[in-house]
Coordinates of C-alpha atoms in Angstrom, one line a residue:
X20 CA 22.6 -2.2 -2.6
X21 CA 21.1 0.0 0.2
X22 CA 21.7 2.9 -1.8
X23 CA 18.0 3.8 -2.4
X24 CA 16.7 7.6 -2.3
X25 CA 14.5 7.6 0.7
X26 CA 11.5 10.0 0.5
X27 CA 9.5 12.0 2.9
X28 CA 6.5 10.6 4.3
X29 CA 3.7 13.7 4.6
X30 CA 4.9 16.2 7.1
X31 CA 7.1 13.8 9.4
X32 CA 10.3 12.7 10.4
X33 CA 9.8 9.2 8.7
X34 CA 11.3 8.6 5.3
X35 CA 9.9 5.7 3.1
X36 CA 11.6 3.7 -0.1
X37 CA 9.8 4.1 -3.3
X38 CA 9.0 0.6 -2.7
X39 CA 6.3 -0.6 0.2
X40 CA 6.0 -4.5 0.7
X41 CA 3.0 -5.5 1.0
X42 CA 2.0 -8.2 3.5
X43 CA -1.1 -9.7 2.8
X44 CA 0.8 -12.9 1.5
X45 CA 2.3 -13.8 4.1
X46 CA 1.0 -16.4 5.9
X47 CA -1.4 -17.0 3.0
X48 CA 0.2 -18.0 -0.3
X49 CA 3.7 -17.4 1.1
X50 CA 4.6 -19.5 4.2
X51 CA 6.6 -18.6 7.0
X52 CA 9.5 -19.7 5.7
X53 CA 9.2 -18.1 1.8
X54 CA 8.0 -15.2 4.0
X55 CA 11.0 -15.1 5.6
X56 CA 13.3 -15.0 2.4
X57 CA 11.5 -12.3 0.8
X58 CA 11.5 -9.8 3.9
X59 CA 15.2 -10.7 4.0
X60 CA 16.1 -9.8 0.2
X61 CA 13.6 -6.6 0.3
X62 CA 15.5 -5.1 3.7
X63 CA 19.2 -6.5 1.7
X64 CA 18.1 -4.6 -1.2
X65 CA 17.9 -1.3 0.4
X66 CA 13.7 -1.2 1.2
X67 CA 13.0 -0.1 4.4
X68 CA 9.1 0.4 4.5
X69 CA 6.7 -3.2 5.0
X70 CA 2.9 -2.9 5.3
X71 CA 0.4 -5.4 6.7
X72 CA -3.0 -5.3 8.4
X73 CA -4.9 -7.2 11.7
X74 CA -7.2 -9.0 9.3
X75 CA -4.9 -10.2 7.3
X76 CA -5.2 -13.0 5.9
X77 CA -8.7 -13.8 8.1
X78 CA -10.3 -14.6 4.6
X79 CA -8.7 -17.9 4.2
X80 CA -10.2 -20.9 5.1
X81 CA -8.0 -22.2 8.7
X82 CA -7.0 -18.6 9.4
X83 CA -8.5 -16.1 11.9
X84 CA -6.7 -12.8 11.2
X85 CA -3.5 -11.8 12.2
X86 CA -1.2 -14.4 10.7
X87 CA 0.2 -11.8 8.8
X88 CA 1.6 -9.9 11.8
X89 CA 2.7 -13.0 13.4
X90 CA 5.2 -13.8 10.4
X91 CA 6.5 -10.4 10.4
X92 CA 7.2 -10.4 14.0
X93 CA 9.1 -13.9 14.3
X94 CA 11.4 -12.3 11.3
X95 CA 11.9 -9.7 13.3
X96 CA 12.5 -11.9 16.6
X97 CA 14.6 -13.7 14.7
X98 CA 16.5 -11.1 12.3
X99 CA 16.4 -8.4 14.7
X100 CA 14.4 -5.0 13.4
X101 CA 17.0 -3.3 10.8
X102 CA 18.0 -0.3 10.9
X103 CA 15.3 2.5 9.7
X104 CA 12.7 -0.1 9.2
X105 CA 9.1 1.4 8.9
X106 CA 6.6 -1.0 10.0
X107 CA 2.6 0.1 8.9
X108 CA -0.4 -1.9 10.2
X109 CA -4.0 -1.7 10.1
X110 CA -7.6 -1.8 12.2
X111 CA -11.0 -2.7 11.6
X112 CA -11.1 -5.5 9.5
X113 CA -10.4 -7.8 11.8
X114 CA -13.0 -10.5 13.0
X115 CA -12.2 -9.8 16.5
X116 CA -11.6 -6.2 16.7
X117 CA -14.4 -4.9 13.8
X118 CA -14.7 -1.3 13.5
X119 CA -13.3 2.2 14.7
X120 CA -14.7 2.5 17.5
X121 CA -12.6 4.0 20.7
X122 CA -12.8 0.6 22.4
X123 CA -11.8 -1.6 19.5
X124 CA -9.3 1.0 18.1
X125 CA -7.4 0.8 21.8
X126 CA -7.8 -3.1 22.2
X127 CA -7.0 -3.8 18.2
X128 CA -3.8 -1.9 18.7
X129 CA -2.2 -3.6 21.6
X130 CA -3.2 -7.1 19.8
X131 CA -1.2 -6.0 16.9
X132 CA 1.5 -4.6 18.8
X133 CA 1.8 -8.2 20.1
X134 CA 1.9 -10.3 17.0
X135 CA 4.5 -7.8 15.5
X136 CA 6.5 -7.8 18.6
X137 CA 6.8 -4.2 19.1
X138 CA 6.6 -1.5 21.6
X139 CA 5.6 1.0 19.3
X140 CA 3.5 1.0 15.4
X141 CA 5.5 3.6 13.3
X142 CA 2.1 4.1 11.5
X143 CA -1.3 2.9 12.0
X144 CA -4.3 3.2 9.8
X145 CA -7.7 3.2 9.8
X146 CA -8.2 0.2 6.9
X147 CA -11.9 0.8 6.6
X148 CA -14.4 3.6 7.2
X149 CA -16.9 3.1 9.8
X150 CA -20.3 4.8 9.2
X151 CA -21.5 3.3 12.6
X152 CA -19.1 5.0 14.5
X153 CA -18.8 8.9 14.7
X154 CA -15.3 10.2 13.3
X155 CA -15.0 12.6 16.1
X156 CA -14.7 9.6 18.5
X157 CA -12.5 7.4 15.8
X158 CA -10.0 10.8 15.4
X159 CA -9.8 11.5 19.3
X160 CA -9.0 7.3 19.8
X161 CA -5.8 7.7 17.2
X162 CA -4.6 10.6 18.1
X163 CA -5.0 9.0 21.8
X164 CA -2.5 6.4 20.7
X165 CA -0.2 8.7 19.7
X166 CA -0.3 10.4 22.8
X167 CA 0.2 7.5 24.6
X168 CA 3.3 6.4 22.5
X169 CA 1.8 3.2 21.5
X170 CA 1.8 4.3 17.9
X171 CA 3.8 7.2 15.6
X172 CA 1.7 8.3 13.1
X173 CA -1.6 8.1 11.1
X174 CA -3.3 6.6 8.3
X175 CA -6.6 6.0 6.8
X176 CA -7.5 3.4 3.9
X177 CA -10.4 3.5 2.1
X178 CA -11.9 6.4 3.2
X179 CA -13.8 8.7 0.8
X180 CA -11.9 12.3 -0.1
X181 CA -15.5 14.1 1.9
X182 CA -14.5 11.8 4.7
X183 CA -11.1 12.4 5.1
X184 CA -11.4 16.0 4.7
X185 CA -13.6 15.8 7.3
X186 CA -11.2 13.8 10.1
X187 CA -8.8 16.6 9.3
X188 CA -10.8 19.2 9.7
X189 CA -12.2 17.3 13.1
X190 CA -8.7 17.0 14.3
X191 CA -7.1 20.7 13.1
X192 CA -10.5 22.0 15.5
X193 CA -10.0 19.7 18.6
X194 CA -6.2 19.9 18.7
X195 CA -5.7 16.1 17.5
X196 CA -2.8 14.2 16.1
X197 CA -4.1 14.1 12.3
X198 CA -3.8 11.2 9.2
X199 CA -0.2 11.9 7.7
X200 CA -1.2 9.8 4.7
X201 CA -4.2 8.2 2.8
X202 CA -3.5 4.4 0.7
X203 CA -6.0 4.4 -2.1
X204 CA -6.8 2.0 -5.0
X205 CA -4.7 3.1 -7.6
X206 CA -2.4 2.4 -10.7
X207 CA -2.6 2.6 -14.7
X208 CA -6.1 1.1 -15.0
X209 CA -7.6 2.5 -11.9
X210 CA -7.2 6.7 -12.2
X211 CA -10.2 7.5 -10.5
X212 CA -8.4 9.4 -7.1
X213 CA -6.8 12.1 -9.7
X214 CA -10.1 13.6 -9.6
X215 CA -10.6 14.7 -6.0
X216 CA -8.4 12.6 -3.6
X217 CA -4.7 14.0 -5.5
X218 CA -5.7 17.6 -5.6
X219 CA -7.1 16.8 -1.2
X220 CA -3.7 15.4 -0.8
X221 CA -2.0 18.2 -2.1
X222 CA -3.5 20.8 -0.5
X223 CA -3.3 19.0 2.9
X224 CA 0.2 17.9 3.0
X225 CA -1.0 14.0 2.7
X226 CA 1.3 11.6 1.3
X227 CA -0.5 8.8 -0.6
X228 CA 0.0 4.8 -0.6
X229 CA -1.5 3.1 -3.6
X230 CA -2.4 -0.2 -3.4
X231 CA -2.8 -2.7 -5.9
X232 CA -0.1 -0.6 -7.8
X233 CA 0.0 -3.7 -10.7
X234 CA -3.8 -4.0 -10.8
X235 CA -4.1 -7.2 -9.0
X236 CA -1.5 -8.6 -12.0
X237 CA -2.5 -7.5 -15.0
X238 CA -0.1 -4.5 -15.4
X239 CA 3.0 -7.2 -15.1
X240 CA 1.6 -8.2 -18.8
X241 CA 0.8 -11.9 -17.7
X242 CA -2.7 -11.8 -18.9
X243 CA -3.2 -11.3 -22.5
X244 CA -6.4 -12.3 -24.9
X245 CA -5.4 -15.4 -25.6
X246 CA -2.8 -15.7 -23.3
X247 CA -2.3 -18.6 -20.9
X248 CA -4.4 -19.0 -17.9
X249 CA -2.4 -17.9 -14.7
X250 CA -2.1 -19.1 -11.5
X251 CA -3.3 -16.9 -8.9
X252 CA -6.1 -16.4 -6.8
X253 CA -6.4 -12.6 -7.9
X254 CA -6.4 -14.4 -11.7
X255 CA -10.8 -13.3 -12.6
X256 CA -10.3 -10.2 -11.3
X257 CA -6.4 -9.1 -12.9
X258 CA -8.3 -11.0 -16.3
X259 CA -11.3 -8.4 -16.2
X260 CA -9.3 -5.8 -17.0
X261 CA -8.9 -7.1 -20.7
X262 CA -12.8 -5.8 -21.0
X263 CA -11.3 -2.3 -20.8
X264 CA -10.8 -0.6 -24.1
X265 CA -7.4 0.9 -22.9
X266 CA -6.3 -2.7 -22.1
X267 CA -4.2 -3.2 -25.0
X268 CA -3.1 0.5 -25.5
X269 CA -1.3 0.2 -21.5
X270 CA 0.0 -3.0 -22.6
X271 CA 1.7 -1.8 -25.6
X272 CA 2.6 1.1 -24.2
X273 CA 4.0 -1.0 -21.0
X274 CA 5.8 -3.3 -23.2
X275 CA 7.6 -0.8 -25.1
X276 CA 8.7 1.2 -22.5
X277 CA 9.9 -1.5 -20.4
X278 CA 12.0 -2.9 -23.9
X279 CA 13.3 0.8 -24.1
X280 CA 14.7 0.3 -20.3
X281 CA 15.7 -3.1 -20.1
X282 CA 12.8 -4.1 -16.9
X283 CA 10.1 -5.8 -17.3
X284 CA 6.5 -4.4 -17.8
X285 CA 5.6 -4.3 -13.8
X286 CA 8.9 -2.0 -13.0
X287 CA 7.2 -0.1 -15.5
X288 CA 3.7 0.3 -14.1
X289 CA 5.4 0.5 -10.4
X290 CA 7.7 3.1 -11.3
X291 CA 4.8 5.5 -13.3
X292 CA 3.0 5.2 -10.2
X293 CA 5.3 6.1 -8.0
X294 CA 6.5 9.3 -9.3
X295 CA 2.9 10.3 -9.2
X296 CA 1.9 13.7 -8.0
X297 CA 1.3 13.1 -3.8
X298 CA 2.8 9.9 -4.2
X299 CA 5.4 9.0 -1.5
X300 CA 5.5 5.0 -2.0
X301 CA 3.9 2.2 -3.9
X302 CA 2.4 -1.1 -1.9
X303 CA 2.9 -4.4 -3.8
X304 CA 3.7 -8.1 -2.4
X305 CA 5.5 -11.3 -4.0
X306 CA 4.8 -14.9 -3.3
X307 CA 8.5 -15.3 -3.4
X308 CA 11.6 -13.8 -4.1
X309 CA 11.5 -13.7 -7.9
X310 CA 8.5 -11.9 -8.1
X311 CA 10.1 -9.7 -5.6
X312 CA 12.9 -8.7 -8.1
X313 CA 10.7 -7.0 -10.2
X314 CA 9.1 -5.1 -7.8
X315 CA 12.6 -4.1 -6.0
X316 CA 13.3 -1.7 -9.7
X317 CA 11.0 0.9 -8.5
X318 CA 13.2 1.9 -6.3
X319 CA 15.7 3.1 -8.4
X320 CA 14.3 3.4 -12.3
X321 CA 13.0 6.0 -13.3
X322 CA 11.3 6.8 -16.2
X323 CA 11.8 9.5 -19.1
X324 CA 9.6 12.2 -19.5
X325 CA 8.1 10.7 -23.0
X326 CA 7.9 7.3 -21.4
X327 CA 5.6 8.7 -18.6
X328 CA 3.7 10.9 -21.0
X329 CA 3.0 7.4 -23.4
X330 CA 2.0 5.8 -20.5
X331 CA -0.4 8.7 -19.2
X332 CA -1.7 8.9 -22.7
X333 CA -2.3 5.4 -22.8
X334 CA -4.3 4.9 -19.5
X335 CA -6.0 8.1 -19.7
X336 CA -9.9 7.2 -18.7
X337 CA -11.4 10.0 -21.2
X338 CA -8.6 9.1 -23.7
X339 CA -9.5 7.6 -27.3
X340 CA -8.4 4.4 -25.8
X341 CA -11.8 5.0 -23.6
X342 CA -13.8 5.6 -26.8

């Protein structure tokens, strides 16, 4: 089962599986113990590469940030850290450690390095911009980490293409340890980062990261017009999505693709995404272990060439689906 093609992360030594697990659930609608189960059956089924952030999940009601962290590093207290296991986390959302600032960059890290149990982050992002703070000062305090062997690499989330550009350029003039990687909102339905942020990646040697890779649900074909009502806190938004005019053209196009392959429609959408220009790995999280199973394809289907080009067709934003 471990027999999954790793691939190259940016320009570094690390090498990711097709498949990241995500980990806002866990300690939020999967509890320790479900948490548990799916970290084990993701690492037993060859993935290797588990993201979470400091404020996760600080938007539930009882929580304060950081329970996410704190799962993943009893499993690994109690499992012991496999083999080739890369472990992402994030800074500034937290309620305690707001912002990129120097301070809070340097005190954020060591809090996370404590939940998670580790000596070292293999990669650490930036999870929000912060227009407060100059990124000159937010650049030097990463690459100051890296320096001081308290983290690996870097990332930044949810920064604009003409402020990423910018950090790299900031860090290829001081000398500075520089992002190896953006994650961006991206999938079928959300093609927006083609425009600018693929073509920045490309020419800078960034990997990207997509999150929400299955829409927040709707690309696993759950919600239909008429359909059922699902339960899941992401079900509004996931459900919104029928408002677009390509909404039924993916769905079809998902459905028939995934009958032509034997998976089900989110392998699909997973799998389309990941062999994405730029793209080393695609972020997605499961409640529990069957939700997991569907997730665990991308890392070894892959899809035709007039599969991919139905599916591009399909979700095309100036398509006729669009019209």
């Amino acid at each position: 089962m471990n027999d999954v093609r790793l691939r190259p992360l940016g320009r570094t030594d690390l090498r990711v599986s097709p498949l990241c697990l995500g980990g806002n659930v866990f300690g939020w609608t999967a509890d320790e113990s479900t948490s548990f189960k799916v970290l084990d059956t993701f690492v037993a089924g060859g993935g290797n590469f588990v993201d979470t952030a400091d404020s996760y999940s600080a938007w539930v009601e009882g929580n304060s940030g950081g329970e996410s962290e704190t799962v993943i590093g009893r499993w690994l207290a109690a499992r012991g850290r496999p083999e080739g296991l890369v472990l992402a986390t994030k800074v500034s959302g937290h309620p305690e450690f707001p912002g990129l600032s120097a301070a809070n960059v340097h005190a954020a890290v060591d809090a996370s390095r404590a939940r998670l149990g580790v000596e070292v982050i293999d990669l650490y992002y930036a999870h929000h911009d912060d227009p407060g703070t100059p990124l000159a000062e937010s650049a030097r305090a990463f690459s100051e980490l890296v320096d001081d062997g308290r983290i690996r690499y870097i990332g930044l989330s949810n920064h604009s293409p003409g402020r990423i550009r910018e950090w790299l350029d900031i860090c290829a003039d001081q000398g500075l340890h520089a992002p190896v990687c953006v994650q961006p909102h991206y999938n079928l339905m959300e093609r927006g980062v083609e425009e600018d942020l693929v073509p920045l990646a490309l020419e800078r040697g960034l990997s990207l990261l997509p999150y929400f890779g299955l829409a927040r649900g709707f690309l696993t074909g759950k919600y239909r017009r008429g359909g059922a009502e699902v339960d899941s806190p992401r079900a509004g938004t996931a459900r919104a999505y029928l408002d677009d005019p390509r909404a039924e053209l993916v769905l079809g196009a998902l459905d028939a693709v995934a009958a032509r392959n034997g998976v089900s429609p989110a392998s699909v959408a997973l799998s389309w995404l990941s062999d994405r220009p730029a793209v080393a790995s695609v972020l997605a999280s499961a409640r529990n272990t069957d939700q997991l199973t569907d997730l665990m394809a991308v890392n070894h289907l892959r899809l035709d060439e007039e599969s991919t080009e139905l599916l591009s067709e399909d979700s095309d934003p100036g398509g006729s689906g669009a019209s």
